[in-house]
Amino acid sequence: MSTALVLAAAPMIGLAQAARAETAPRVLASIPVGDLNLSDPSQVRLFKARVDAAGQAVCAERAQAERLDRWSQRACLRDIQDEVLSKATRQQARALRAAGG
């Protein structure tokens, strides 16, 4: 079960999962970013908290459904963070990295 990240037309980052390759992805979580000023460190921390909360929710659901062990849960969280960084704008990725994300 692979998790993908899609950028929505609205200022949000959405975590999505494709049930099958030929179907549209099912949105697992949305991460609002349009209301944040990522040049403000406190707002970067808020963005990171949103990413972490979305990752926790998605990975907790996966852990329960797939009976993942603790290491697999941590790998899921890292995958979510990596996916966000890969789909984020340069400014968003730079801000997250600066905040330790």
mmCIF file of C-alpha atoms in Angstrom, residues 2-82:
data_model
loop_
_atom_site.group_PDB
_atom_site.id
_atom_site.type_symbol
_atom_site.label_atom_id
_atom_site.label_comp_id
_atom_site.label_asym_id
_atom_site.label_seq_id
_atom_site.Cartn_x
_atom_site.Cartn_y
_atom_site.Cartn_z
ATOM 1 C CA SER A 2 1.887 3.051 -1.171
ATOM 2 C CA THR A 3 1.036 6.539 -0.046
ATOM 3 C CA ALA A 4 1.255 9.401 -2.498
ATOM 4 C CA LEU A 5 1.047 13.102 -2.002
ATOM 5 C CA VAL A 6 -0.936 15.275 -4.361
ATOM 6 C CA LEU A 7 -1.036 19.042 -4.535
ATOM 7 C CA ALA A 8 -4.594 20.250 -4.749
ATOM 8 C CA ALA A 9 -5.664 23.322 -6.694
ATOM 9 C CA ALA A 10 -6.507 24.953 -3.364
ATOM 10 C CA PRO A 11 -3.549 25.930 -1.176
ATOM 11 C CA MET A 12 -3.370 22.510 0.492
ATOM 12 C CA ILE A 13 -1.163 19.491 0.333
ATOM 13 C CA GLY A 14 -3.153 16.281 0.303
ATOM 14 C CA LEU A 15 -1.963 12.830 1.259
ATOM 15 C CA ALA A 16 -3.584 10.349 -1.072
ATOM 16 C CA GLN A 17 -3.590 6.643 -1.716
ATOM 17 C CA ALA A 18 -4.515 4.963 -4.984
ATOM 18 C CA ALA A 19 -6.644 1.888 -4.449
ATOM 19 C CA ARG A 20 -5.709 0.689 -7.930
ATOM 20 C CA ALA A 21 -3.347 2.116 -10.491
ATOM 21 C CA GLU A 22 -6.192 3.038 -12.850
ATOM 22 C CA THR A 23 -8.326 4.807 -10.233
ATOM 23 C CA ALA A 24 -8.029 8.312 -8.883
ATOM 24 C CA PRO A 25 -6.267 8.529 -5.511
ATOM 25 C CA ARG A 26 -8.335 8.558 -2.330
ATOM 26 C CA VAL A 27 -7.392 11.514 -0.132
ATOM 27 C CA LEU A 28 -6.192 10.318 3.259
ATOM 28 C CA ALA A 29 -5.400 13.716 4.778
ATOM 29 C CA SER A 30 -5.231 17.369 3.787
ATOM 30 C CA ILE A 31 -2.599 19.752 5.030
ATOM 31 C CA PRO A 32 -3.588 23.416 4.678
ATOM 32 C CA VAL A 33 -0.676 25.686 3.777
ATOM 33 C CA GLY A 34 -2.256 28.676 2.053
ATOM 34 C CA ASP A 35 -2.968 30.481 5.310
ATOM 35 C CA LEU A 36 0.661 30.387 6.448
ATOM 36 C CA ASN A 37 3.551 32.787 5.938
ATOM 37 C CA LEU A 38 6.529 30.435 5.742
ATOM 38 C CA SER A 39 9.005 33.265 6.243
ATOM 39 C CA ASP A 40 7.752 33.405 9.858
ATOM 40 C CA PRO A 41 9.428 30.669 11.977
ATOM 41 C CA SER A 42 6.355 30.257 14.194
ATOM 42 C CA GLN A 43 4.211 29.581 11.132
ATOM 43 C CA VAL A 44 6.793 27.113 9.820
ATOM 44 C CA ARG A 45 6.471 25.262 13.123
ATOM 45 C CA LEU A 46 2.689 25.256 12.637
ATOM 46 C CA PHE A 47 3.119 23.828 9.121
ATOM 47 C CA LYS A 48 5.444 21.128 10.502
ATOM 48 C CA ALA A 49 2.915 20.345 13.235
ATOM 49 C CA ARG A 50 0.217 19.943 10.572
ATOM 50 C CA VAL A 51 2.443 17.601 8.556
ATOM 51 C CA ASP A 52 3.249 15.603 11.695
ATOM 52 C CA ALA A 53 -0.422 15.396 12.726
ATOM 53 C CA ALA A 54 -1.482 14.240 9.259
ATOM 54 C CA GLY A 55 1.314 11.675 9.239
ATOM 55 C CA GLN A 56 0.359 10.423 12.695
ATOM 56 C CA ALA A 57 -3.278 10.006 11.647
ATOM 57 C CA VAL A 58 -2.481 8.235 8.366
ATOM 58 C CA CYS A 59 0.140 5.969 9.919
ATOM 59 C CA ALA A 60 -2.005 5.118 12.945
ATOM 60 C CA GLU A 61 -4.779 4.009 10.599
ATOM 61 C CA ARG A 62 -2.298 1.960 8.560
ATOM 62 C CA ALA A 63 -0.773 0.476 11.707
ATOM 63 C CA GLN A 64 -4.148 -0.731 12.877
ATOM 64 C CA ALA A 65 -5.333 -1.987 9.479
ATOM 65 C CA GLU A 66 -2.040 -3.681 8.593
ATOM 66 C CA ARG A 67 -0.857 -4.513 12.136
ATOM 67 C CA LEU A 68 2.397 -2.651 11.639
ATOM 68 C CA ASP A 69 5.128 -2.936 14.234
ATOM 69 C CA ARG A 70 6.686 0.156 15.790
ATOM 70 C CA TRP A 71 9.552 0.308 13.259
ATOM 71 C CA SER A 72 7.137 0.102 10.351
ATOM 72 C CA GLN A 73 5.070 2.898 11.901
ATOM 73 C CA ARG A 74 8.197 5.066 12.125
ATOM 74 C CA ALA A 75 9.044 4.246 8.511
ATOM 75 C CA CYS A 76 5.501 5.274 7.539
ATOM 76 C CA LEU A 77 5.960 8.640 9.269
ATOM 77 C CA ARG A 78 9.319 9.182 7.566
ATOM 78 C CA ASP A 79 7.733 8.284 4.214
ATOM 79 C CA ILE A 80 5.012 10.885 4.805
ATOM 80 C CA GLN A 81 7.594 13.556 5.659
ATOM 81 C CA ASP A 82 9.695 12.648 2.615
#
